[in-house]
JSON list of C-alpha atoms in Angstrom, two decimals:
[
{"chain": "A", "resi": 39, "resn": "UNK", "atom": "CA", "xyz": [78.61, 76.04, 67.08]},
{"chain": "A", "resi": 40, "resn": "UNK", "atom": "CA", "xyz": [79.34, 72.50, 68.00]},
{"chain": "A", "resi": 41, "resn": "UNK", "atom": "CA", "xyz": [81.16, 72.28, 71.42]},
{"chain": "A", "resi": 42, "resn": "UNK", "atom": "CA", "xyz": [84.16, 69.77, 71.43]},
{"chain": "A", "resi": 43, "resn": "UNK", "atom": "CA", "xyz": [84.11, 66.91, 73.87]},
{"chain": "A", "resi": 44, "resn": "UNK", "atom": "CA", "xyz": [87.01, 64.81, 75.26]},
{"chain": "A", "resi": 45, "resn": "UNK", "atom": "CA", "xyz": [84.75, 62.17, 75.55]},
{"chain": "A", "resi": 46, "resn": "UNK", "atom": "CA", "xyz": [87.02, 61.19, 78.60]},
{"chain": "A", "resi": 47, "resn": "UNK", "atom": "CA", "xyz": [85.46, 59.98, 82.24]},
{"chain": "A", "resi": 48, "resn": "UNK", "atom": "CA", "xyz": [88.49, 61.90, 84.11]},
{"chain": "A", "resi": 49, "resn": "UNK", "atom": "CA", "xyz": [86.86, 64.64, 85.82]},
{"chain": "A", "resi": 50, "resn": "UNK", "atom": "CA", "xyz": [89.42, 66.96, 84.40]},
{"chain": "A", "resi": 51, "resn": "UNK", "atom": "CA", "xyz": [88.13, 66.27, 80.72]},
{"chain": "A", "resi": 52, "resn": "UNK", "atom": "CA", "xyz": [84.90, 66.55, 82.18]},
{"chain": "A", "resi": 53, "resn": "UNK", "atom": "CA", "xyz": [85.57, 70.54, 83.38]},
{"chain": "A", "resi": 54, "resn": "UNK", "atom": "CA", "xyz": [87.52, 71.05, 80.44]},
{"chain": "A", "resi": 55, "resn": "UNK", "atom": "CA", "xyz": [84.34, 70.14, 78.13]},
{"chain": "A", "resi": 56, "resn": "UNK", "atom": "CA", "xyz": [82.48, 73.25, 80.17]},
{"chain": "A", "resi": 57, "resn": "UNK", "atom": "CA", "xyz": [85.18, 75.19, 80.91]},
{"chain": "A", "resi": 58, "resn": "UNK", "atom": "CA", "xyz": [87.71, 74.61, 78.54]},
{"chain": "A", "resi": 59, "resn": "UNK", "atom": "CA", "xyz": [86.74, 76.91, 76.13]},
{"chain": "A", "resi": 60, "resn": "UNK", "atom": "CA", "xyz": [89.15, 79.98, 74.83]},
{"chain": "A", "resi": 61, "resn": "UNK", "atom": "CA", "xyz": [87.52, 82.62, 77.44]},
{"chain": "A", "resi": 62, "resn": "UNK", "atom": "CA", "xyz": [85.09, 80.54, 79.03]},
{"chain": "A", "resi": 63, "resn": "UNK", "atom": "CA", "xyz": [87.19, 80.52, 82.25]},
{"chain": "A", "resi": 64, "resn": "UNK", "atom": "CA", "xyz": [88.14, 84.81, 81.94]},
{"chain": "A", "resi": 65, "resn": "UNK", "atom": "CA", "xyz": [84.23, 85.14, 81.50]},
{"chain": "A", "resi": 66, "resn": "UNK", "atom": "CA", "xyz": [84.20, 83.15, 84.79]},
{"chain": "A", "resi": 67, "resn": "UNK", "atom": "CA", "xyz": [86.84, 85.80, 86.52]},
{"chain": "A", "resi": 68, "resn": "UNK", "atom": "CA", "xyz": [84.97, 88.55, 85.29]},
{"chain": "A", "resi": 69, "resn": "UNK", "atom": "CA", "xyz": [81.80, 87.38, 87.67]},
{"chain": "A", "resi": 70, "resn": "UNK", "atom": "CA", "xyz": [83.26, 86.13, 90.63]},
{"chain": "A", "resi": 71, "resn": "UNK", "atom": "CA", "xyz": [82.48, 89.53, 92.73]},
{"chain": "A", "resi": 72, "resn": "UNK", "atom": "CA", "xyz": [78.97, 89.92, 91.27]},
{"chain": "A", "resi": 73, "resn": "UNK", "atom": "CA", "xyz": [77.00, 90.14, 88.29]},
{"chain": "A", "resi": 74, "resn": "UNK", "atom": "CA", "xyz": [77.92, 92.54, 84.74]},
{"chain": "A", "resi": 75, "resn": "UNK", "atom": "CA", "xyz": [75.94, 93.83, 81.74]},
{"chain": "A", "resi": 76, "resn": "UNK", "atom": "CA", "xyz": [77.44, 92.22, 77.95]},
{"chain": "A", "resi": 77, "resn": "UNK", "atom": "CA", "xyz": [78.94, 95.79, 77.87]},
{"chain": "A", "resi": 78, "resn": "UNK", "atom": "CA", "xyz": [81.02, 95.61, 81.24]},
{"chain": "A", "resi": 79, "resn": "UNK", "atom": "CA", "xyz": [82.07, 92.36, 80.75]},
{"chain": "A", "resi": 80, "resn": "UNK", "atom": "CA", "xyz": [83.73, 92.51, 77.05]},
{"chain": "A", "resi": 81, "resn": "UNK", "atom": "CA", "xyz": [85.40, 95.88, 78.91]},
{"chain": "A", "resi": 82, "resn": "UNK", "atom": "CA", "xyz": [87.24, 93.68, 81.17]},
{"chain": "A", "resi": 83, "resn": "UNK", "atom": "CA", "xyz": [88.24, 91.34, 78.55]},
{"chain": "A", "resi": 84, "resn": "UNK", "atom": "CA", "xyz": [90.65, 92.61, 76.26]},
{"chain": "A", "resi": 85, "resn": "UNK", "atom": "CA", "xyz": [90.66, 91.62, 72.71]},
{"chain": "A", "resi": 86, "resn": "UNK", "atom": "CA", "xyz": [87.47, 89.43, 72.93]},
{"chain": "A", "resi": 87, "resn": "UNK", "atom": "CA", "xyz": [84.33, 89.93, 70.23]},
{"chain": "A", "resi": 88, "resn": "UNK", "atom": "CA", "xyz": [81.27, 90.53, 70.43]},
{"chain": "A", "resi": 89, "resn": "UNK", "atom": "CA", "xyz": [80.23, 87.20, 68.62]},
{"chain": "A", "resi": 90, "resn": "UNK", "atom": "CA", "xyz": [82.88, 85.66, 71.01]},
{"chain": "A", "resi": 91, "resn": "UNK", "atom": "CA", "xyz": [81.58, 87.16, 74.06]},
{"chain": "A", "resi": 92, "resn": "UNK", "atom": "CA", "xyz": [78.26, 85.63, 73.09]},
{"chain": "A", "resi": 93, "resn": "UNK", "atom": "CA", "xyz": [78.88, 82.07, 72.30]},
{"chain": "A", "resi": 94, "resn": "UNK", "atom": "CA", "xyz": [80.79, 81.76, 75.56]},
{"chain": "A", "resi": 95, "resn": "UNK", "atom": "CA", "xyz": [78.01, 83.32, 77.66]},
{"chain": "A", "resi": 96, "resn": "UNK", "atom": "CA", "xyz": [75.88, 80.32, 76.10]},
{"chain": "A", "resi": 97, "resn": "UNK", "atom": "CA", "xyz": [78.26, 77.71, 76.46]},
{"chain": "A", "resi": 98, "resn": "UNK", "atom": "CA", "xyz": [78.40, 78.54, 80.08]},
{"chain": "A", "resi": 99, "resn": "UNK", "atom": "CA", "xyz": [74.68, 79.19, 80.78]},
{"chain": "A", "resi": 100, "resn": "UNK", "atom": "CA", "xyz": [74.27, 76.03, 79.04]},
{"chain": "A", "resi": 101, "resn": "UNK", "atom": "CA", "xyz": [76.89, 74.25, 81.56]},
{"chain": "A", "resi": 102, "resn": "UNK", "atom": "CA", "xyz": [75.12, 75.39, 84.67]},
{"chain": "A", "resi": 103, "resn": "UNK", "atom": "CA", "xyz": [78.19, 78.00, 85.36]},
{"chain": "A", "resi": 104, "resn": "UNK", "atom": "CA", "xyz": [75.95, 81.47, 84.13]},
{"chain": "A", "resi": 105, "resn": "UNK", "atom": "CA", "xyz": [72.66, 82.49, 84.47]},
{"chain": "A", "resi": 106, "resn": "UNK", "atom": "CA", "xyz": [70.75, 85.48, 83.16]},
{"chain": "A", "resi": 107, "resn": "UNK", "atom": "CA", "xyz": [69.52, 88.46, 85.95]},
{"chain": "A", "resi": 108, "resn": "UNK", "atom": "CA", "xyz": [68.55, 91.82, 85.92]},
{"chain": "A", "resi": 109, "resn": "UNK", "atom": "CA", "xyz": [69.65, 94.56, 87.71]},
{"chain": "A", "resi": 110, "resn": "UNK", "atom": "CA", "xyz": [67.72, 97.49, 88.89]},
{"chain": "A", "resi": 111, "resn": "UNK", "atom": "CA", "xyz": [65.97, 99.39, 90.44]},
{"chain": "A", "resi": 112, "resn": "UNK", "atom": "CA", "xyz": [66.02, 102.43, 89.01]},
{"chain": "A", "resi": 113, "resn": "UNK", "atom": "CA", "xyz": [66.61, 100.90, 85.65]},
{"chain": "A", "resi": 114, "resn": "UNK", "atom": "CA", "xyz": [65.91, 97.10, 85.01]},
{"chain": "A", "resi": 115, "resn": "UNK", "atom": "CA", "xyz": [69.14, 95.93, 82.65]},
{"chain": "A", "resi": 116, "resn": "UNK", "atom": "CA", "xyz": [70.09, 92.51, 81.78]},
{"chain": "A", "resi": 117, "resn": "UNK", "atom": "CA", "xyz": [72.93, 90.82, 83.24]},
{"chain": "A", "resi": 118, "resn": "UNK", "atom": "CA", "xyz": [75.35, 87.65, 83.96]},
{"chain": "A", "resi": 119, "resn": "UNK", "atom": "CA", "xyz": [75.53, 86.39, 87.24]},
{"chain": "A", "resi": 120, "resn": "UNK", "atom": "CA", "xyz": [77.43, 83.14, 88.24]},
{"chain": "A", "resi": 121, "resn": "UNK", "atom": "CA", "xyz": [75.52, 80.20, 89.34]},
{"chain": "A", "resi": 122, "resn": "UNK", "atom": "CA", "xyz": [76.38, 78.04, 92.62]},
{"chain": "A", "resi": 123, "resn": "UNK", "atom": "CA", "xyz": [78.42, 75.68, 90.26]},
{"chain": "A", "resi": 124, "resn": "UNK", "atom": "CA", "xyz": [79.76, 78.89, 89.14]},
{"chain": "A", "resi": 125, "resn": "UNK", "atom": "CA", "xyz": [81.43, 80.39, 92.14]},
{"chain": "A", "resi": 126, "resn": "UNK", "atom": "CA", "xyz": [82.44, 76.97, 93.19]},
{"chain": "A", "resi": 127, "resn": "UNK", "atom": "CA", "xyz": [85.21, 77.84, 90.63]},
{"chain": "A", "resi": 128, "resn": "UNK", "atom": "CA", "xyz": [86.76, 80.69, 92.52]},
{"chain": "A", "resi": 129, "resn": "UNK", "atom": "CA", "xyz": [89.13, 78.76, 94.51]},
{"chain": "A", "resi": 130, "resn": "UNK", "atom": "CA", "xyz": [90.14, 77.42, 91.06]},
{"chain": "A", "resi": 131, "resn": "UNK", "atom": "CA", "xyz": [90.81, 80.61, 89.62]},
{"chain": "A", "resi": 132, "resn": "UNK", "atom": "CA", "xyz": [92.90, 81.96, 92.75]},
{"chain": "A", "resi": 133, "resn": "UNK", "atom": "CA", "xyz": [95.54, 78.89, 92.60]},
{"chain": "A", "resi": 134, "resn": "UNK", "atom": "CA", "xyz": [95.32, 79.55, 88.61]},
{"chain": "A", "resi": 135, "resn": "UNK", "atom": "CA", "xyz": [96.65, 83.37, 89.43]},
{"chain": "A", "resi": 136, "resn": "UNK", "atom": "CA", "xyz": [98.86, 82.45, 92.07]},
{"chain": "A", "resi": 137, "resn": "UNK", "atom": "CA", "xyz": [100.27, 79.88, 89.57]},
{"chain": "A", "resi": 138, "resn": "UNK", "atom": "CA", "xyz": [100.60, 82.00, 86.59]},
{"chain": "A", "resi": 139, "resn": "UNK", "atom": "CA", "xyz": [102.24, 85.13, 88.78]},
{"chain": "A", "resi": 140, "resn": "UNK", "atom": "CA", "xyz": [105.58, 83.43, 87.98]},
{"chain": "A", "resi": 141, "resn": "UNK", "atom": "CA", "xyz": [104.98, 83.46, 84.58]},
{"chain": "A", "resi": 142, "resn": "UNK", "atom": "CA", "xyz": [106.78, 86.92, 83.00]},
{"chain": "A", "resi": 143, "resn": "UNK", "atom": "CA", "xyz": [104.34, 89.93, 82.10]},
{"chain": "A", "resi": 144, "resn": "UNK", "atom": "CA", "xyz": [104.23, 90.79, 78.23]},
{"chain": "A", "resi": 145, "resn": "UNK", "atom": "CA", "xyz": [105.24, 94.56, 78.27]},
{"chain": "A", "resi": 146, "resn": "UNK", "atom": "CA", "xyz": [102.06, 96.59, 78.20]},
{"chain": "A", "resi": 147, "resn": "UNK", "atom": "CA", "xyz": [99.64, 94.14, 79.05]},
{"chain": "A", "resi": 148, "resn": "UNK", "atom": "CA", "xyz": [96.37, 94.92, 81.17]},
{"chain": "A", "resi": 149, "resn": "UNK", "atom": "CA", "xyz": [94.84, 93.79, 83.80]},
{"chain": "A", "resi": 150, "resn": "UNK", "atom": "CA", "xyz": [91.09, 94.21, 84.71]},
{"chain": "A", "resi": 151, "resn": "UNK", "atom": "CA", "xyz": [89.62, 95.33, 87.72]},
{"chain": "A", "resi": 152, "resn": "UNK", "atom": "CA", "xyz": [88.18, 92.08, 88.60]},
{"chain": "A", "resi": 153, "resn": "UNK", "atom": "CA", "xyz": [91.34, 90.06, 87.78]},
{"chain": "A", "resi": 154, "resn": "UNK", "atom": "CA", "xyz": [93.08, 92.49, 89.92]},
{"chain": "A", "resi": 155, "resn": "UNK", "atom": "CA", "xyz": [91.38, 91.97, 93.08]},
{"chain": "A", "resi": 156, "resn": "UNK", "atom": "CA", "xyz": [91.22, 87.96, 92.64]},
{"chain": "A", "resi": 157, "resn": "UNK", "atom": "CA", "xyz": [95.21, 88.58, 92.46]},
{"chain": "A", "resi": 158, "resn": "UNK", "atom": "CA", "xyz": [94.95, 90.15, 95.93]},
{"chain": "A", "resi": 159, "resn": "UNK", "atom": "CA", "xyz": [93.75, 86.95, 96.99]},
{"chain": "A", "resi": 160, "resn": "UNK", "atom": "CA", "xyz": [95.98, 84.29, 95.47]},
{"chain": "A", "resi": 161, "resn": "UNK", "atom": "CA", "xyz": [99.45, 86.89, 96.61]},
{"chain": "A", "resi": 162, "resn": "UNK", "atom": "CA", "xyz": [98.42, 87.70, 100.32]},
{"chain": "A", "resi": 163, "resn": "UNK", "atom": "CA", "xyz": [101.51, 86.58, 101.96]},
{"chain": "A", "resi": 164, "resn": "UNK", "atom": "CA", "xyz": [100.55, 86.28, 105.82]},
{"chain": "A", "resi": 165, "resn": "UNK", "atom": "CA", "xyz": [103.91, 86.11, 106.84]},
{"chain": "A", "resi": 166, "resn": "UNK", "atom": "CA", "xyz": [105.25, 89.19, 105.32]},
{"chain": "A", "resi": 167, "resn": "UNK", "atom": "CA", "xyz": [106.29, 91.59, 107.33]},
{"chain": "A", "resi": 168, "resn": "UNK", "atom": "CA", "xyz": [104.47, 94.53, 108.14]},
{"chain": "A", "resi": 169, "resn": "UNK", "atom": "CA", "xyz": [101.72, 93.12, 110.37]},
{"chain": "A", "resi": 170, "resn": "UNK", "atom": "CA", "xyz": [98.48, 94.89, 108.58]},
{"chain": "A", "resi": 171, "resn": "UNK", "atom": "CA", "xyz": [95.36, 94.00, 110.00]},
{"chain": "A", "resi": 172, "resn": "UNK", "atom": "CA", "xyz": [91.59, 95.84, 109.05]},
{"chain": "A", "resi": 173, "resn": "UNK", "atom": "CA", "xyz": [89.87, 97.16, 105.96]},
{"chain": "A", "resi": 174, "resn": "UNK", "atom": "CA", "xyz": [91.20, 98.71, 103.19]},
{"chain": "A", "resi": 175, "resn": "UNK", "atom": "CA", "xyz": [88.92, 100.29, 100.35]},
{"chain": "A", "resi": 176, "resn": "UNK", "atom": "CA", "xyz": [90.82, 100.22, 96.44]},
{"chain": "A", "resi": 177, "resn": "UNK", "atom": "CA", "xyz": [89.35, 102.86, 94.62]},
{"chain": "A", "resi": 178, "resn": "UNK", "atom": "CA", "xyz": [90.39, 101.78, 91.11]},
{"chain": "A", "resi": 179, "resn": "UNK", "atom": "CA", "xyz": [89.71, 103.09, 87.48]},
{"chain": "A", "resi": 180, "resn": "UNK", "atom": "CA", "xyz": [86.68, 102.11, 86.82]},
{"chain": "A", "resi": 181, "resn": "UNK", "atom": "CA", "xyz": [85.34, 100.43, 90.25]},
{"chain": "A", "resi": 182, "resn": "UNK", "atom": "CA", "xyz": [86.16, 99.78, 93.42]},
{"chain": "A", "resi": 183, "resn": "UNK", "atom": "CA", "xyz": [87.15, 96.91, 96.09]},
{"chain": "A", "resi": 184, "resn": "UNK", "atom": "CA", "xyz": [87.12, 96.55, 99.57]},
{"chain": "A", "resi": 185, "resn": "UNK", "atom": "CA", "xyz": [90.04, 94.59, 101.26]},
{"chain": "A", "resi": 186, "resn": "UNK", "atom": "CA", "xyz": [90.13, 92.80, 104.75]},
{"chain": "A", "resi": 187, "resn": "UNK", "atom": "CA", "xyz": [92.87, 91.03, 106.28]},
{"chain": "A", "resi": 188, "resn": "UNK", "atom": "CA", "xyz": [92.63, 89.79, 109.56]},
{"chain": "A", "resi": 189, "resn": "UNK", "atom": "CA", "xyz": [95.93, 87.48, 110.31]},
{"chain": "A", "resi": 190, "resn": "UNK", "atom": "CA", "xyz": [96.13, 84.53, 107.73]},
{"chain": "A", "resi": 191, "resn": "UNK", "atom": "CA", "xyz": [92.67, 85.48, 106.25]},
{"chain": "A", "resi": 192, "resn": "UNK", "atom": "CA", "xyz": [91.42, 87.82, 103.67]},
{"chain": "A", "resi": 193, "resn": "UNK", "atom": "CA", "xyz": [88.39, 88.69, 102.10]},
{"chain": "A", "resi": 194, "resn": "UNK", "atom": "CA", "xyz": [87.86, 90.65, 98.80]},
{"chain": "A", "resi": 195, "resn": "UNK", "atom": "CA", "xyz": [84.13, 92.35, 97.61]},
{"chain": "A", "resi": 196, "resn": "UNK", "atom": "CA", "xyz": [83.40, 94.37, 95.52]},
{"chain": "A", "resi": 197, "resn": "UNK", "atom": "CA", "xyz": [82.79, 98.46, 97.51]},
{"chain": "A", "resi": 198, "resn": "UNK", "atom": "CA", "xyz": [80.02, 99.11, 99.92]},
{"chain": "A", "resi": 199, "resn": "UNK", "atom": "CA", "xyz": [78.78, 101.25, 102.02]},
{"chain": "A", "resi": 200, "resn": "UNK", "atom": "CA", "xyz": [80.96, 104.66, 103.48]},
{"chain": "A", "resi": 201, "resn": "UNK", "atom": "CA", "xyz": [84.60, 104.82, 103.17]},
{"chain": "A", "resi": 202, "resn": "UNK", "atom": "CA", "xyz": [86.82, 103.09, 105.81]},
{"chain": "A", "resi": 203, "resn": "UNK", "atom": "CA", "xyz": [89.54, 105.04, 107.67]},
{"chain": "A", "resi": 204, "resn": "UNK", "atom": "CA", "xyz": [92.23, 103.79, 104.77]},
{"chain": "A", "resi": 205, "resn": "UNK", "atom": "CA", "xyz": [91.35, 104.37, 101.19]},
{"chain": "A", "resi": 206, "resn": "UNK", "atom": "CA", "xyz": [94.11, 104.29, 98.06]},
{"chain": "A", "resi": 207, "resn": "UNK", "atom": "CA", "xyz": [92.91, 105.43, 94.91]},
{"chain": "A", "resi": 208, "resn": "UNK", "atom": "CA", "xyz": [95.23, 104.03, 92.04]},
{"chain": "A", "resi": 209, "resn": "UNK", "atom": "CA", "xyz": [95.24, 102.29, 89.07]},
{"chain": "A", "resi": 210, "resn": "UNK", "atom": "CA", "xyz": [95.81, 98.27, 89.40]},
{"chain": "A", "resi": 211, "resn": "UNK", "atom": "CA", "xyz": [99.09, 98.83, 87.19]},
{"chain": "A", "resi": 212, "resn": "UNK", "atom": "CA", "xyz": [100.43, 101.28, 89.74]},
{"chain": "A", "resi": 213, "resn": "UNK", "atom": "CA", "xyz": [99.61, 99.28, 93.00]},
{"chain": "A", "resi": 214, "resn": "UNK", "atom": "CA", "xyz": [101.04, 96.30, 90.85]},
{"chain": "A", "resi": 215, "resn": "UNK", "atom": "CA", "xyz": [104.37, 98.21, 90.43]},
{"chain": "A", "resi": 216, "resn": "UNK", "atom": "CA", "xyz": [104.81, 99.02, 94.45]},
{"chain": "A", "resi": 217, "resn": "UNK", "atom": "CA", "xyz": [103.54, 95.33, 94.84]},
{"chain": "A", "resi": 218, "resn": "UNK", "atom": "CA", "xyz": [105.98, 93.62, 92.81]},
{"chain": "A", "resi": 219, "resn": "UNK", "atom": "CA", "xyz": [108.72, 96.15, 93.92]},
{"chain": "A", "resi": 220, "resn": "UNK", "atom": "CA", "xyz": [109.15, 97.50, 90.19]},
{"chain": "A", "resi": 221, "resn": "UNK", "atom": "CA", "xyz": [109.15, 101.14, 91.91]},
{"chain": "A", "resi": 222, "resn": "UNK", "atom": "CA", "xyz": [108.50, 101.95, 96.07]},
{"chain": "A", "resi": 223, "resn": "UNK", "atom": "CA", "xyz": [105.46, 103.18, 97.53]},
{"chain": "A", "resi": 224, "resn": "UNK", "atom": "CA", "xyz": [107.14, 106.40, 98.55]},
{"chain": "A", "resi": 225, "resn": "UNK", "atom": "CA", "xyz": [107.63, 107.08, 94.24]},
{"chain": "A", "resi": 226, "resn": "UNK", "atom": "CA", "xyz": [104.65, 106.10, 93.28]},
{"chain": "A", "resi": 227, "resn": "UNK", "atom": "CA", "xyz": [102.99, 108.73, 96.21]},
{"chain": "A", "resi": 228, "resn": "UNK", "atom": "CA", "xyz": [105.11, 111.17, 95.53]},
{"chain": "A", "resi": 229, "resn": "UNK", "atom": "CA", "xyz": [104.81, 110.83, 91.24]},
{"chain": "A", "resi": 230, "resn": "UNK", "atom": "CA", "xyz": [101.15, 110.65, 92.19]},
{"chain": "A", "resi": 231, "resn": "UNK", "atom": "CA", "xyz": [99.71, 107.27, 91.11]},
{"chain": "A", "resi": 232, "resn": "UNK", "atom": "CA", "xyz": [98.62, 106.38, 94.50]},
{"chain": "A", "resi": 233, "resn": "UNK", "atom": "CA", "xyz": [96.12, 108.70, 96.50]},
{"chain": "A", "resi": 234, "resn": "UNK", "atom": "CA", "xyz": [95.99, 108.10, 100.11]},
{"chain": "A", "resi": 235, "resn": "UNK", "atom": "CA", "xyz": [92.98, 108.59, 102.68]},
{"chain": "A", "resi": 236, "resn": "UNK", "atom": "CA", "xyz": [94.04, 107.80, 106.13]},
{"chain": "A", "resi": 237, "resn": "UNK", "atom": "CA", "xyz": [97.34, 107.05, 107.28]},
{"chain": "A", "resi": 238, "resn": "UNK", "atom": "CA", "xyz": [100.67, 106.74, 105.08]},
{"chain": "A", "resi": 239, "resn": "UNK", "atom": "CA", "xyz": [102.07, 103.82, 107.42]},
{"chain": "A", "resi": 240, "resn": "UNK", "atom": "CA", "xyz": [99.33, 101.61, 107.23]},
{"chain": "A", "resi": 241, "resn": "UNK", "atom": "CA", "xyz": [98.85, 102.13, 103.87]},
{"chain": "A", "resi": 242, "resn": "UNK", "atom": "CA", "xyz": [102.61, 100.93, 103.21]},
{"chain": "A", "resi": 243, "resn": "UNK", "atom": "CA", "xyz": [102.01, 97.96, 105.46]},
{"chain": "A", "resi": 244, "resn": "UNK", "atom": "CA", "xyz": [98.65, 97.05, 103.44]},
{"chain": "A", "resi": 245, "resn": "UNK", "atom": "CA", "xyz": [100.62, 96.68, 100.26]},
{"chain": "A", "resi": 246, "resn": "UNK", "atom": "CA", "xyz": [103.87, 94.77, 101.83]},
{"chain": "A", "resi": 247, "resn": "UNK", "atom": "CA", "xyz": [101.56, 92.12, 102.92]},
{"chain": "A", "resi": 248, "resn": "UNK", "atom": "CA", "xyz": [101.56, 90.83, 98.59]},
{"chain": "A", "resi": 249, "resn": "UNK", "atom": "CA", "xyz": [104.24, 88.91, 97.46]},
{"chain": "A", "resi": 250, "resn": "UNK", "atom": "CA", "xyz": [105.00, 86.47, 94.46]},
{"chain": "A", "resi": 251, "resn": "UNK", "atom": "CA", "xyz": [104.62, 82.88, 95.42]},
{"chain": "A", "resi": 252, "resn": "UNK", "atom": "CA", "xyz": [107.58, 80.81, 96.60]},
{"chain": "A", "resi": 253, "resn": "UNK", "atom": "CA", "xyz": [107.51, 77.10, 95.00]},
{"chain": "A", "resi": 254, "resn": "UNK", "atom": "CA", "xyz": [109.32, 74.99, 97.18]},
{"chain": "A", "resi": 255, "resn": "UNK", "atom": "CA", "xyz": [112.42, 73.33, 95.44]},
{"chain": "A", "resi": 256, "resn": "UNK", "atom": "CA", "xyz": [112.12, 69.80, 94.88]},
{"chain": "A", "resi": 257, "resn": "UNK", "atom": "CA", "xyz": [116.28, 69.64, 94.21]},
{"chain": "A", "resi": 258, "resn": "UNK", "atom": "CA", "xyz": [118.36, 68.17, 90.98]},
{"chain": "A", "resi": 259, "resn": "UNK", "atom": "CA", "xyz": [116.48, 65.84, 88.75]},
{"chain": "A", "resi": 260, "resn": "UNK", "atom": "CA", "xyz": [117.35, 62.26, 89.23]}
]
């Protein structure tokens, strides 16, 4: 397959001919907090192909944004990692969320893990109320993220180590339904979508420090 070019000096076309791709970039997201197997990564990307899956993975290893690894011990499996050029792309890919979040969800549409937890980043909202300071650990479906916020800053990886003193074990949908305010955090406790380990209050505060983005208005158009 023939990659198109914009032939274009801008250093926007120039992205755009690595990155531009359908995927490329949502191969990119599905990296950022460490490397996958083929098999985890088309998981976390709904709807893509096999044959899709690989021509990206080229594209991008040929672009300097992937690289081949392997993980073990005990067992030695191939995986995708992202490159230094690669995870230079993260900040990209937080304003791109933080953008988008004012965009309308499709009824029943998914969210991965991974996507979930770059969210986190491009909502945190230092000035909500609440005050929530420390380390929180999401224990999601299928893997799990560790959360600290410490004033204006926070940090997202992927879990290590022991449990902190707050843990809540939910599904992203449900955490994005008490974020968004689409239910409270008291319904979605007491219907049982989110699991708490360590105290209730915090955990409330934790979640009210997420909100949508405000876009400042720029007033009538001349």
């Amino acid at each position: 397959m023939t990659t198109r070019k914009y032939e274009d000096a801008c250093g926007i076309a120039r992205s755009l001919d690595v990155i531009g791709e359908r995927w490329a970039l949502l191969v990119v997201r599905e990296l950022v907090f460490g490397p996958k197997r083929f098999t985890d990564l088309r998981a976390g990307l709904h709807g893509i192909s096999q044959n899709v899956l690989s021509q990206r993975l080229r594209d991008l290893e040929a672009g300097g944004v992937v690289r081949r690894t392997v993980l073990g011990p005990p067992a030695s499996v191939q995986a995708y990692e992202l490159t230094p050029r690669g995870h230079a792309l993260e900040p990209v890919l937080v304003a791109m969320s933080r953008w988008g979040a004012l965009t309308p969800v499709a009824p029943g549409s998914e969210m991965s893990n991974d996507a979930f937890a770059l969210a986190l980043k491009a909502l945190h909202a230092p000035t909500a109320p609440g005050g929530f300071h420390g380390r929180v650990r999401l224990k999601l479906v299928r893997d799990a993220f560790d959360v600290m916020i410490d004033g204006e800053v926070i940090e997202v990886t992927r879990a290590f180590g022991a449990d902190p003193e707050l843990v809540l074990e939910a599904s992203e949908s449900a955490l994005r339904g008490v974020i968004f305010h689409r239910r409270t955090f008291d319904e979605a406790v007491t219907a049982g979508e989110v699991r708490i380990a360590g105290d209730r209050r915090r955990a409330a505060a934790f979640l009210e420090r997420f909100a949508l983005p405000q876009l400042a208005d720029d007033g009538p158009a001349a």
